[in-house]
CSV table of C-alpha atoms in Angstrom, one decimal:
chain,number,residue,atom,x,y,z
A,13,MET,CA,-0.1,-0.1,0.1
A,14,VAL,CA,1.1,3.7,-0.9
A,15,SER,CA,1.3,5.4,2.5
A,16,GLN,CA,1.7,9.0,1.1
A,17,PRO,CA,0.5,10.0,-2.3
A,18,ALA,CA,3.5,11.2,-4.7
A,19,ALA,CA,2.8,14.1,-6.9
A,20,VAL,CA,4.1,14.9,-10.5
A,21,ASP,CA,3.6,18.4,-11.8
A,22,GLY,CA,0.6,18.8,-9.3
A,23,GLN,CA,-1.2,15.7,-10.2
A,24,VAL,CA,-1.3,12.6,-7.8
A,25,ALA,CA,1.0,9.9,-9.3
A,26,ALA,CA,0.0,7.2,-6.9
A,27,CYS,CA,-2.8,6.1,-4.5
A,28,ASP,CA,-3.9,3.1,-2.3
A,29,LEU,CA,-7.4,3.0,-4.1
A,30,LEU,CA,-9.0,4.4,-7.4
A,31,LEU,CA,-12.7,4.6,-7.9
A,32,THR,CA,-13.1,4.8,-11.7
A,33,GLY,CA,-15.7,5.7,-14.0
A,34,GLY,CA,-18.5,6.5,-11.2
A,35,ARG,CA,-20.8,9.5,-11.2
A,36,VAL,CA,-19.3,11.7,-8.7
A,37,ILE,CA,-21.6,14.2,-6.7
A,38,ASP,CA,-20.3,16.7,-4.4
A,39,PRO,CA,-23.3,19.0,-3.4
A,40,GLU,CA,-21.1,21.8,-2.0
A,41,THR,CA,-19.1,22.3,-5.2
A,42,GLY,CA,-22.3,21.5,-7.4
A,43,LEU,CA,-20.0,18.7,-8.9
A,44,ASP,CA,-22.0,15.9,-10.8
A,45,ASP,CA,-19.7,14.3,-13.4
A,46,VAL,CA,-18.2,11.1,-14.5
A,47,LEU,CA,-14.6,11.2,-12.6
A,48,ASP,CA,-12.0,8.9,-10.9
A,49,VAL,CA,-11.7,9.4,-7.2
A,50,ALA,CA,-8.2,8.7,-5.8
A,51,ILE,CA,-7.9,7.6,-2.0
A,52,THR,CA,-4.7,7.2,0.2
A,53,GLY,CA,-4.9,6.2,3.7
A,54,GLY,CA,-8.2,7.7,5.0
A,55,THR,CA,-8.0,10.8,2.6
A,56,ILE,CA,-9.5,11.5,-0.8
A,57,VAL,CA,-6.2,12.7,-2.6
A,58,ALA,CA,-7.8,13.6,-6.0
A,59,VAL,CA,-11.0,13.9,-7.8
A,60,GLY,CA,-10.8,14.0,-11.4
A,61,GLY,CA,-7.7,14.5,-13.5
A,62,PRO,CA,-5.1,12.1,-14.8
A,63,PRO,CA,-5.6,8.7,-13.2
A,64,PRO,CA,-2.8,8.0,-11.0
A,65,ARG,CA,-1.0,4.5,-10.4
A,66,ALA,CA,-3.2,2.7,-7.8
A,67,ALA,CA,-2.6,-0.3,-5.5
A,68,ARG,CA,-6.3,-1.2,-6.4
A,69,THR,CA,-8.6,-0.1,-8.9
A,70,LEU,CA,-12.3,-0.5,-8.5
A,71,ASP,CA,-14.7,-0.1,-11.6
A,72,VAL,CA,-17.8,1.8,-10.4
A,73,ARG,CA,-19.1,2.7,-13.7
A,74,GLY,CA,-23.0,3.4,-13.6
A,75,ARG,CA,-23.0,4.0,-10.0
A,76,VAL,CA,-23.1,7.2,-8.0
A,77,VAL,CA,-20.0,8.1,-5.6
A,78,THR,CA,-20.7,10.7,-3.1
A,79,ALA,CA,-20.0,11.4,0.8
A,80,GLY,CA,-21.3,8.8,3.2
A,81,PHE,CA,-24.4,9.8,5.2
A,82,ILE,CA,-24.1,11.4,8.6
A,83,ASP,CA,-26.9,10.4,10.7
A,84,LEU,CA,-27.2,13.0,13.6
A,85,HIS,CA,-29.9,11.0,15.4
A,86,SER,CA,-28.9,7.5,15.9
A,87,HIS,CA,-29.7,5.8,19.1
A,88,ALA,CA,-28.4,2.3,17.7
A,89,GLN,CA,-25.0,2.6,19.0
A,90,THR,CA,-24.2,-1.2,18.8
A,91,ILE,CA,-22.3,-3.2,16.4
A,92,PRO,CA,-25.1,-5.1,14.8
A,93,SER,CA,-27.3,-2.1,14.4
A,94,LEU,CA,-24.8,0.1,13.0
A,95,ARG,CA,-23.7,-2.4,10.3
A,96,LEU,CA,-27.4,-2.3,9.2
A,97,GLN,CA,-27.2,1.4,9.2
A,98,ALA,CA,-24.1,1.2,7.0
A,99,LEU,CA,-25.9,-0.9,4.5
A,100,ASP,CA,-28.3,2.2,4.2
A,101,GLY,CA,-25.2,4.4,3.3
A,102,VAL,CA,-24.3,5.6,7.0
A,103,THR,CA,-20.5,6.4,7.7
A,104,THR,CA,-21.2,8.6,10.7
A,105,ALA,CA,-23.8,7.7,13.3
A,106,LEU,CA,-24.0,10.1,16.3
A,107,GLU,CA,-26.2,9.9,19.5
A,108,LEU,CA,-27.2,13.6,19.9
A,109,GLU,CA,-30.9,14.0,20.9
A,110,SER,CA,-30.7,11.7,24.0
A,111,GLY,CA,-26.9,12.0,24.4
A,112,ALA,CA,-24.8,10.1,27.1
A,113,GLY,CA,-24.7,10.5,30.6
A,114,ASP,CA,-20.8,9.9,30.6
A,115,VAL,CA,-19.4,11.0,27.2
A,116,ALA,CA,-15.9,9.9,28.1
A,117,GLY,CA,-16.8,6.7,29.2
A,118,SER,CA,-19.1,6.1,26.1
A,119,LEU,CA,-16.1,7.0,23.9
A,120,GLU,CA,-13.8,4.7,25.4
A,121,ARG,CA,-16.3,1.7,25.4
A,122,ALA,CA,-16.8,2.4,21.5
A,123,ALA,CA,-13.1,2.7,21.2
A,124,ALA,CA,-12.5,-0.7,23.0
A,125,GLU,CA,-15.1,-2.5,21.3
A,126,GLY,CA,-14.6,-0.9,17.7
A,127,ARG,CA,-17.0,0.5,15.6
A,128,PRO,CA,-17.8,0.2,11.6
A,129,VAL,CA,-18.8,3.8,11.5
A,130,ASN,CA,-17.9,7.2,13.1
A,131,TYR,CA,-19.3,7.9,16.4
A,132,GLY,CA,-20.0,10.7,18.8
A,133,TYR,CA,-22.2,11.7,21.6
A,134,SER,CA,-23.9,15.0,23.1
A,135,ALA,CA,-24.1,15.7,26.8
A,136,SER,CA,-27.5,14.4,28.1
A,137,TRP,CA,-29.5,16.7,30.0
A,138,ALA,CA,-32.1,14.1,31.0
A,139,GLN,CA,-29.3,11.8,32.3
A,140,ALA,CA,-27.8,14.7,34.2
A,141,ARG,CA,-31.1,15.5,35.9
A,142,MET,CA,-31.7,11.7,36.7
A,143,ASP,CA,-28.2,11.6,38.5
A,144,VAL,CA,-28.7,14.8,40.2
A,145,MET,CA,-32.4,14.3,41.2
A,146,ASP,CA,-32.9,10.4,41.3
A,147,GLY,CA,-29.2,9.3,42.3
A,148,SER,CA,-29.5,6.9,39.5
A,149,SER,CA,-26.0,7.8,37.8
A,150,PRO,CA,-26.9,6.7,34.3
A,151,GLN,CA,-23.7,6.6,32.0
A,152,GLY,CA,-24.8,5.2,28.5
A,153,GLY,CA,-27.0,6.2,25.6
A,154,PHE,CA,-30.7,6.1,25.2
A,155,LEU,CA,-31.6,2.8,26.5
A,156,ASP,CA,-29.8,3.8,29.8
A,157,PHE,CA,-31.7,6.8,29.8
A,158,THR,CA,-35.3,4.6,29.3
A,159,ASN,CA,-34.3,2.3,32.2
A,160,GLY,CA,-34.3,5.3,34.4
A,161,ILE,CA,-37.3,6.8,33.2
A,162,ALA,CA,-39.4,5.7,35.9
A,163,GLY,CA,-37.5,7.6,38.4
A,164,THR,CA,-39.8,10.0,40.6
A,165,GLY,CA,-37.6,13.0,40.7
A,166,TRP,CA,-36.0,13.8,37.5
A,167,GLN,CA,-39.1,15.2,35.5
A,168,GLN,CA,-39.7,17.7,38.2
A,169,PRO,CA,-38.9,21.2,38.1
A,170,ALA,CA,-35.2,21.8,39.8
A,171,GLY,CA,-34.2,24.4,42.7
A,172,ALA,CA,-31.4,26.6,42.3
A,173,ASP,CA,-28.9,24.1,43.9
A,174,ASP,CA,-30.0,21.3,42.0
A,175,LEU,CA,-30.0,23.4,38.5
A,176,ALA,CA,-26.7,24.4,39.3
A,177,LYS,CA,-25.4,20.7,39.7
A,178,ILE,CA,-27.2,19.8,36.3
A,179,LEU,CA,-25.5,22.6,34.6
A,180,GLY,CA,-22.1,21.6,36.0
A,181,ARG,CA,-22.7,18.0,34.8
A,182,LEU,CA,-23.4,19.1,31.3
A,183,GLU,CA,-20.3,21.3,31.3
A,184,ASP,CA,-18.2,18.2,32.4
A,185,GLN,CA,-19.6,16.4,29.6
A,186,LEU,CA,-18.8,19.2,27.1
A,187,ASP,CA,-15.3,19.2,28.5
A,188,ALA,CA,-15.2,15.4,27.8
A,189,GLY,CA,-15.8,16.1,24.1
A,190,ALA,CA,-19.6,16.2,23.7
A,191,LEU,CA,-20.8,17.6,20.5
A,192,GLY,CA,-23.7,19.8,22.2
A,193,ILE,CA,-26.5,19.3,24.5
A,194,GLY,CA,-29.2,16.9,24.1
A,195,VAL,CA,-32.4,17.8,25.6
A,196,LEU,CA,-35.3,15.6,26.0
A,197,VAL,CA,-37.6,18.4,27.3
A,198,GLY,CA,-40.5,16.6,25.9
A,199,TYR,CA,-40.1,13.8,28.2
A,200,ALA,CA,-40.1,16.0,31.0
A,201,PRO,CA,-42.5,18.9,30.3
A,202,GLN,CA,-43.0,20.1,33.8
A,203,THR,CA,-39.6,21.2,34.0
A,204,GLY,CA,-39.3,25.2,33.7
A,205,ARG,CA,-38.7,27.2,30.6
A,206,GLY,CA,-36.2,29.1,32.7
A,207,GLU,CA,-34.0,26.0,33.2
A,208,TYR,CA,-34.3,25.3,29.2
A,209,LEU,CA,-33.0,28.9,28.7
A,210,ARG,CA,-30.1,28.3,30.9
A,211,VAL,CA,-29.4,25.0,29.2
A,212,ALA,CA,-29.2,27.1,25.8
A,213,GLY,CA,-27.1,29.7,27.4
A,214,THR,CA,-24.6,27.1,28.5
A,215,ALA,CA,-24.5,25.7,24.9
A,216,ALA,CA,-23.8,29.2,23.7
A,217,ARG,CA,-21.1,29.7,25.7
A,218,TYR,CA,-19.4,26.3,24.5
A,219,ASP,CA,-20.5,27.4,20.9
A,220,VAL,CA,-22.1,24.0,20.6
A,221,PRO,CA,-25.6,23.1,19.6
A,222,THR,CA,-28.6,21.9,21.5
A,223,PHE,CA,-30.4,19.0,20.1
A,224,THR,CA,-34.0,19.3,21.3
A,225,HIS,CA,-37.1,16.8,21.4
A,226,ALA,CA,-39.7,19.7,21.8
A,227,ARG,CA,-41.9,20.2,25.1
A,228,PHE,CA,-45.1,19.5,23.2
A,229,LYS,CA,-46.5,18.1,19.9
A,230,ASN,CA,-50.2,18.3,20.3
A,231,PRO,CA,-52.1,19.8,17.5
A,232,GLN,CA,-54.3,22.3,19.6
A,233,GLU,CA,-53.6,24.7,22.0
A,234,PRO,CA,-52.4,24.8,24.9
A,235,GLY,CA,-49.4,22.6,24.8
A,236,SER,CA,-49.4,22.4,21.1
A,237,ALA,CA,-46.7,21.5,18.5
A,238,LEU,CA,-46.4,25.2,17.6
A,239,GLU,CA,-46.0,26.2,21.3
A,240,GLY,CA,-43.1,23.5,21.7
A,241,VAL,CA,-41.1,24.9,18.5
A,242,ALA,CA,-41.8,28.5,19.7
A,243,GLU,CA,-39.9,27.7,23.0
A,244,VAL,CA,-36.9,26.3,20.7
A,245,VAL,CA,-37.0,29.6,18.7
A,246,ALA,CA,-37.3,31.7,21.8
A,247,ALA,CA,-34.2,30.2,23.1
A,248,ALA,CA,-32.3,30.8,20.2
A,249,ALA,CA,-33.2,34.5,20.3
A,250,GLY,CA,-32.5,34.7,24.0
A,251,SER,CA,-29.4,32.7,24.3
A,252,GLY,CA,-27.8,33.3,20.7
A,253,ALA,CA,-27.4,29.3,20.7
A,254,HIS,CA,-27.8,27.2,17.6
A,255,MET,CA,-30.8,25.5,18.4
A,256,HIS,CA,-31.4,22.2,16.4
A,257,LEU,CA,-35.1,20.8,16.4
A,258,CYS,CA,-35.2,17.0,16.2
A,259,HIS,CA,-37.5,15.0,14.3
A,260,VAL,CA,-39.7,17.7,13.2
A,261,ASN,CA,-41.8,15.3,11.5
A,262,SER,CA,-43.1,13.5,14.7
A,263,THR,CA,-42.6,16.8,16.6
A,264,SER,CA,-45.0,18.6,14.4
A,265,LEU,CA,-47.1,16.0,13.0
A,266,ARG,CA,-50.3,17.7,11.2
A,267,ALA,CA,-49.2,21.0,12.4
A,268,ILE,CA,-46.1,20.8,10.1
A,269,ASP,CA,-47.2,23.8,7.9
A,270,GLU,CA,-47.6,26.1,11.0
A,271,VAL,CA,-44.2,25.1,12.5
A,272,ALA,CA,-42.6,25.6,8.9
A,273,GLY,CA,-43.6,28.9,9.0
A,274,LEU,CA,-42.3,29.7,12.4
A,275,ILE,CA,-38.9,28.2,11.4
A,276,ASP,CA,-38.7,30.1,8.1
A,277,GLY,CA,-39.5,33.4,10.1
A,278,ALA,CA,-37.0,32.5,12.6
A,279,ARG,CA,-34.1,31.9,10.1
A,280,ALA,CA,-35.1,35.1,8.3
A,281,SER,CA,-34.4,36.9,11.6
A,282,GLY,CA,-31.1,35.7,11.7
A,283,LEU,CA,-31.8,33.0,14.3
A,284,ASP,CA,-29.8,29.8,14.3
A,285,VAL,CA,-32.5,27.0,14.1
A,286,THR,CA,-32.0,23.9,12.1
A,287,THR,CA,-34.2,20.8,11.5
A,288,GLU,CA,-34.2,17.1,10.7
A,289,ALA,CA,-36.9,14.6,9.6
A,290,TYR,CA,-37.4,11.0,8.9
A,291,PRO,CA,-39.7,9.5,6.5
A,292,TYR,CA,-42.0,7.4,8.4
A,293,GLY,CA,-45.4,8.0,9.9
A,294,ALA,CA,-44.7,6.0,13.4
A,295,GLY,CA,-42.4,7.1,16.1
A,296,MET,CA,-40.8,4.9,18.6
A,297,THR,CA,-39.9,5.4,22.4
A,298,ALA,CA,-40.5,4.3,25.7
A,299,VAL,CA,-44.2,3.6,26.8
A,300,GLY,CA,-43.9,5.5,29.9
A,301,VAL,CA,-43.1,9.0,28.3
A,302,PRO,CA,-45.6,11.8,29.6
A,303,PHE,CA,-47.0,12.4,26.2
A,304,LEU,CA,-48.1,8.7,25.8
A,305,HIS,CA,-50.5,9.1,28.8
A,306,PRO,CA,-53.8,7.7,27.8
A,307,ASP,CA,-55.3,11.3,28.7
A,308,ASN,CA,-53.0,12.7,26.1
A,309,LEU,CA,-53.7,10.3,23.4
A,310,THR,CA,-56.7,11.9,22.0
A,311,ARG,CA,-55.0,15.3,21.8
A,312,LEU,CA,-52.6,13.5,19.2
A,313,GLY,CA,-55.3,12.0,17.5
A,314,ILE,CA,-54.5,8.5,18.3
A,315,GLN,CA,-55.7,5.9,20.7
A,316,PRO,CA,-54.2,3.0,22.7
A,317,SER,CA,-54.4,0.6,19.8
A,318,ASN,CA,-52.4,2.8,18.0
A,319,LEU,CA,-49.4,2.0,20.0
A,320,SER,CA,-47.7,-1.6,19.4
A,321,ILE,CA,-45.5,-3.0,22.4
A,322,VAL,CA,-42.2,-3.9,20.7
A,323,ALA,CA,-41.3,-6.9,22.7
A,324,SER,CA,-44.6,-8.7,22.5
A,325,GLY,CA,-46.4,-7.0,19.6
A,326,GLU,CA,-49.5,-6.1,21.8
A,327,ARG,CA,-51.8,-3.2,21.0
A,328,PRO,CA,-53.4,-2.0,24.2
A,329,ARG,CA,-57.0,-2.7,24.0
A,330,ASP,CA,-57.9,0.5,26.1
A,331,ALA,CA,-56.7,3.1,28.5
A,332,GLU,CA,-56.8,0.9,31.4
A,333,ARG,CA,-54.4,-1.7,29.8
A,334,LEU,CA,-52.0,1.2,28.6
A,335,LEU,CA,-52.1,2.4,32.3
A,336,GLN,CA,-51.0,-1.1,33.5
A,337,ILE,CA,-48.3,-1.4,31.0
A,338,ARG,CA,-47.0,2.0,32.1
A,339,ARG,CA,-46.8,1.3,35.7
A,340,GLU,CA,-45.5,-2.3,35.1
A,341,THR,CA,-42.8,-1.8,32.3
A,342,PRO,CA,-42.3,2.0,31.9
A,343,GLY,CA,-39.2,1.7,29.8
A,344,ALA,CA,-40.5,-0.9,27.3
A,345,LEU,CA,-40.3,0.3,23.8
A,346,VAL,CA,-43.3,1.1,21.8
A,347,ILE,CA,-44.0,2.1,18.1
A,348,ILE,CA,-46.6,4.8,18.0
A,349,HIS,CA,-48.6,4.8,14.8
A,350,TYR,CA,-49.2,8.6,14.4
A,351,LEU,CA,-49.9,8.7,10.9
A,352,ASP,CA,-51.1,6.1,8.3
A,353,GLU,CA,-48.5,5.8,5.4
A,354,SER,CA,-51.3,4.1,3.3
A,355,LEU,CA,-53.2,7.5,3.1
A,356,GLU,CA,-52.3,10.1,0.9
A,357,ALA,CA,-53.1,12.8,3.2
A,358,ASP,CA,-51.0,11.4,6.0
A,359,LEU,CA,-48.3,10.7,3.5
A,360,SER,CA,-48.4,14.5,2.4
A,361,VAL,CA,-47.6,15.4,5.8
A,362,ILE,CA,-44.4,13.1,6.2
A,363,HIS,CA,-43.3,14.4,2.7
A,364,ARG,CA,-43.9,18.0,3.8
A,365,ALA,CA,-41.6,17.8,6.7
A,366,LEU,CA,-38.9,16.2,4.8
A,367,LEU,CA,-39.0,19.0,2.3
A,368,LEU,CA,-38.8,21.9,4.6
A,369,GLU,CA,-35.8,24.2,3.5
A,370,ASP,CA,-32.3,23.2,4.9
A,371,THR,CA,-33.7,20.1,6.8
A,372,ALA,CA,-31.3,17.4,7.3
A,373,VAL,CA,-32.2,13.6,7.1
A,374,ALA,CA,-31.9,11.6,10.5
A,375,SER,CA,-33.1,8.3,11.3
A,376,ASP,CA,-33.9,8.2,14.9
A,377,ALA,CA,-32.6,4.8,14.9
A,378,ILE,CA,-33.3,2.4,17.9
A,379,PRO,CA,-31.0,-0.6,18.7
A,380,PHE,CA,-32.2,-3.9,18.0
A,381,THR,CA,-33.5,-5.6,21.2
A,382,THR,CA,-34.8,-9.3,21.9
A,383,PRO,CA,-38.5,-10.1,22.9
A,384,GLY,CA,-37.0,-10.1,26.4
A,385,GLY,CA,-35.7,-6.6,26.2
A,386,LEU,CA,-32.0,-7.1,25.9
A,387,VAL,CA,-29.9,-5.1,23.6
A,388,VAL,CA,-28.2,-7.1,20.9
A,389,GLU,CA,-24.6,-6.0,21.6
A,390,GLY,CA,-21.1,-7.1,20.8
A,391,ASP,CA,-19.7,-8.4,17.4
A,392,GLN,CA,-22.4,-10.8,16.7
A,393,PRO,CA,-25.3,-11.5,14.2
A,394,LEU,CA,-28.8,-10.4,15.2
A,395,PRO,CA,-31.1,-13.1,16.4
A,396,GLY,CA,-34.1,-13.6,14.0
A,397,ASP,CA,-36.3,-12.4,16.7
A,398,ALA,CA,-34.7,-9.0,17.3
A,399,VAL,CA,-36.6,-6.2,16.7
A,400,SER,CA,-36.5,-2.4,16.1
A,401,HIS,CA,-38.2,0.3,13.9
A,402,PRO,CA,-37.9,0.1,10.4
A,403,ARG,CA,-36.2,3.6,10.4
A,404,THR,CA,-33.0,2.1,11.9
A,405,THR,CA,-32.4,0.1,8.8
A,406,GLY,CA,-33.9,2.0,5.9
A,407,THR,CA,-34.2,5.7,6.3
A,408,PHE,CA,-31.7,6.9,3.9
A,409,SER,CA,-32.6,4.6,1.1
A,410,ARG,CA,-36.4,5.3,1.8
A,411,PHE,CA,-35.7,9.1,1.5
A,412,LEU,CA,-33.9,8.8,-1.6
A,413,ARG,CA,-36.6,6.2,-3.3
A,414,THR,CA,-39.3,8.5,-2.4
A,415,MET,CA,-38.2,12.1,-2.6
A,416,VAL,CA,-35.9,11.5,-5.8
A,417,ARG,CA,-36.9,8.4,-7.6
A,418,GLU,CA,-40.6,8.1,-7.3
A,419,THR,CA,-41.8,11.9,-6.8
A,420,GLY,CA,-39.1,14.0,-8.2
A,421,ALA,CA,-39.5,16.4,-5.3
A,422,LEU,CA,-35.6,16.6,-5.0
A,423,THR,CA,-32.7,16.4,-7.5
A,424,LEU,CA,-30.5,13.5,-6.6
A,425,SER,CA,-27.8,16.4,-5.6
A,426,ASP,CA,-30.3,18.0,-3.3
A,427,ALA,CA,-31.2,15.0,-1.4
A,428,LEU,CA,-27.5,13.8,-1.0
A,429,ARG,CA,-26.9,17.4,0.5
A,430,ARG,CA,-29.7,16.6,3.2
A,431,CYS,CA,-27.9,13.4,4.0
A,432,SER,CA,-24.2,14.3,4.2
A,433,LEU,CA,-23.4,18.0,3.6
A,434,LEU,CA,-26.1,19.4,5.8
A,435,PRO,CA,-25.5,17.7,9.0
A,436,ALA,CA,-21.8,18.0,8.5
A,437,GLN,CA,-22.2,21.7,8.4
A,438,PHE,CA,-24.2,21.8,11.6
A,439,LEU,CA,-21.5,20.4,13.4
A,440,GLU,CA,-18.6,22.5,12.0
A,441,LYS,CA,-18.5,25.0,14.7
A,442,ALA,CA,-18.4,22.3,17.4
A,443,SER,CA,-16.0,20.2,15.8
A,444,PRO,CA,-14.0,21.8,13.0
A,445,ALA,CA,-13.1,18.2,11.9
A,446,MET,CA,-16.6,18.0,10.2
A,447,THR,CA,-15.3,20.4,7.6
A,448,ARG,CA,-13.4,17.3,6.0
A,449,LYS,CA,-16.7,15.1,6.0
A,450,GLY,CA,-20.1,15.5,3.6
A,451,ARG,CA,-17.6,16.1,0.7
A,452,VAL,CA,-15.9,14.4,-2.2
A,453,GLN,CA,-13.3,16.9,-2.4
A,454,ALA,CA,-9.4,16.3,-2.3
A,455,GLY,CA,-8.4,16.7,1.2
A,456,ALA,CA,-11.7,15.4,2.5
A,457,ASP,CA,-12.1,12.3,4.7
A,458,ALA,CA,-12.8,9.2,2.6
A,459,ASP,CA,-16.2,8.4,4.1
A,460,LEU,CA,-17.8,7.3,0.8
A,461,ILE,CA,-20.5,5.3,-0.5
A,462,VAL,CA,-21.2,3.9,-4.1
A,463,PHE,CA,-24.8,3.1,-5.0
A,464,ASP,CA,-27.2,2.5,-8.1
A,465,ALA,CA,-29.4,5.5,-8.0
A,466,ALA,CA,-31.8,3.3,-10.1
A,467,GLN,CA,-32.2,0.6,-7.5
A,468,VAL,CA,-31.5,1.9,-4.1
A,469,THR,CA,-34.4,1.1,-1.8
A,470,ASP,CA,-35.6,0.2,1.7
A,471,ARG,CA,-36.8,-3.2,2.4
A,472,SER,CA,-37.5,-2.9,6.2
A,473,THR,CA,-41.2,-2.9,7.4
A,474,TYR,CA,-42.6,-2.6,10.8
A,475,ASP,CA,-43.1,-6.3,10.6
A,476,ALA,CA,-39.8,-7.2,9.4
A,477,PRO,CA,-37.4,-4.3,10.6
A,478,GLN,CA,-34.1,-6.4,10.0
A,479,ALA,CA,-34.4,-6.3,6.2
A,480,SER,CA,-31.5,-4.3,4.9
A,481,SER,CA,-31.6,-1.9,2.4
A,482,THR,CA,-30.3,-2.7,-1.1
A,483,GLY,CA,-28.4,-0.7,-3.8
A,484,VAL,CA,-25.9,0.7,-1.7
A,485,GLU,CA,-22.7,-1.5,-3.0
A,486,HIS,CA,-19.8,0.0,-1.2
A,487,VAL,CA,-19.1,1.7,2.0
A,488,LEU,CA,-15.9,3.2,3.0
A,489,VAL,CA,-15.0,4.8,6.4
A,490,ALA,CA,-11.5,6.3,6.4
A,491,GLY,CA,-10.8,4.6,3.2
A,492,GLU,CA,-11.5,1.3,4.4
A,493,PHE,CA,-14.3,-0.9,3.0
A,494,ILE,CA,-17.0,-1.5,5.7
A,495,VAL,CA,-19.4,-2.9,2.8
A,496,ASN,CA,-18.1,-4.5,-0.4
A,497,ASP,CA,-20.2,-5.7,-3.1
A,498,GLY,CA,-23.3,-5.2,-1.0
A,499,THR,CA,-22.0,-7.3,2.1
A,500,VAL,CA,-20.9,-6.3,5.3
A,501,VAL,CA,-16.9,-6.7,6.1
A,502,ALA,CA,-17.3,-8.2,9.4
A,503,SER,CA,-13.5,-7.6,10.2
A,504,ALA,CA,-13.8,-3.8,9.6
A,505,MET,CA,-13.9,-1.5,12.4
A,506,PRO,CA,-12.5,2.0,11.2
A,507,GLY,CA,-15.1,4.2,13.0
A,508,ARG,CA,-13.4,7.0,14.8
A,509,PRO,CA,-14.8,9.4,17.5
A,510,VAL,CA,-16.3,12.7,16.4
A,511,ILE,CA,-15.5,15.1,19.3
A,512,ARG,CA,-15.9,18.7,20.4
A,513,GLY,CA,-12.9,20.9,19.4
A,514,ALA,CA,-11.4,18.3,17.2
A,515,ARG,CA,-9.8,19.5,14.1
């Protein structure tokens, strides 16, 4: 292998890997042309120009070569789940909405195990509250959070002393490399707006984003989706922080047009408010969260039978049964069918969320669990009965299929921008190293995918969430194949941490 590119008259003379004859798309520069891409080590060393001598050449004629997808919202931080995300084109999967209670420990554990894709975490506001107000000391990601959801104190307003401790813990996590602050305020809606503004102020001082699950998602006042998003916008105005609104589709539901108008106005006024969405009508979370109390379901336009308990497949027959499940297993994962994807009117709501200006695609992936509730961890195959949401395996391919190939709502370059460049740009202040991701340019990281634009598609469903996407033929992270000819390379663990301040 060539360790360093040699140059002759300004041209790269040799490289490790040459992808030849592919349609290269780089949304930042507008490049869309048939060119060769040369890679040495973990870096793109040339795009176009005379082909250098290569240790390996891969003919990718008829395929698209572009930057790997950056998922800002992946709770699926386990090797088996991340491999399925890689088959969907993901090269960087970040846990930013829920975050980690112990960022340094989470980074160390990921490095020790190895990861097929790049990884990183925000500081978890919810877990900081659990630590301070319940003494539960959660350390990991989303499922560590769901295990503590039944705590009696963490969802309550904090006094001055407790708030100071919560903010101190967030600062500790930012100092340890957290990319921002994940704020699950929708899971603790009784916490004060003053605290939310203080959290935003902390993010502003560190020049990092907050990643917010908004306080409300109901269509009507009081406690409406518009009110929840207005709080995020107000925090941006009051603190100057970059406020990122997670899964605007499931936060807004049928109020998406009103929410869109608010966000557009905020941006026009110079506020740093960004958004993300995923292309499904159902959400997934823990059954014990406040917004799934039976008293609130009517306000969401659903009923208990619209909920499906993941471990058992049970759809609660009535409010009494749902209350029983919430008491006995508040952390149990549940799929919530908010919108009917078979109805044109509901499908239009999903599409309008995806098409909001400058909205990134993010999966909200959930790690696969067994019917007994155990997370499938380690370097092992998924058991046949392991379950999750289809968004874990199909988000990006489904987005390309529906928004580009089937509806023509976006050009391919526009769609790829939402999957790679936009999320990279959202994080560049927090982690300048992200300026090298989401691009196909000389000097950029060699996190690349090669796919068939005419065939790429999702196959996962609510009944078969393990079904991997197809059409993504090659995936490289730091120049190393983690998917080759559509097959996962089990030995490949080139994923590296994405941390605050890295250059």
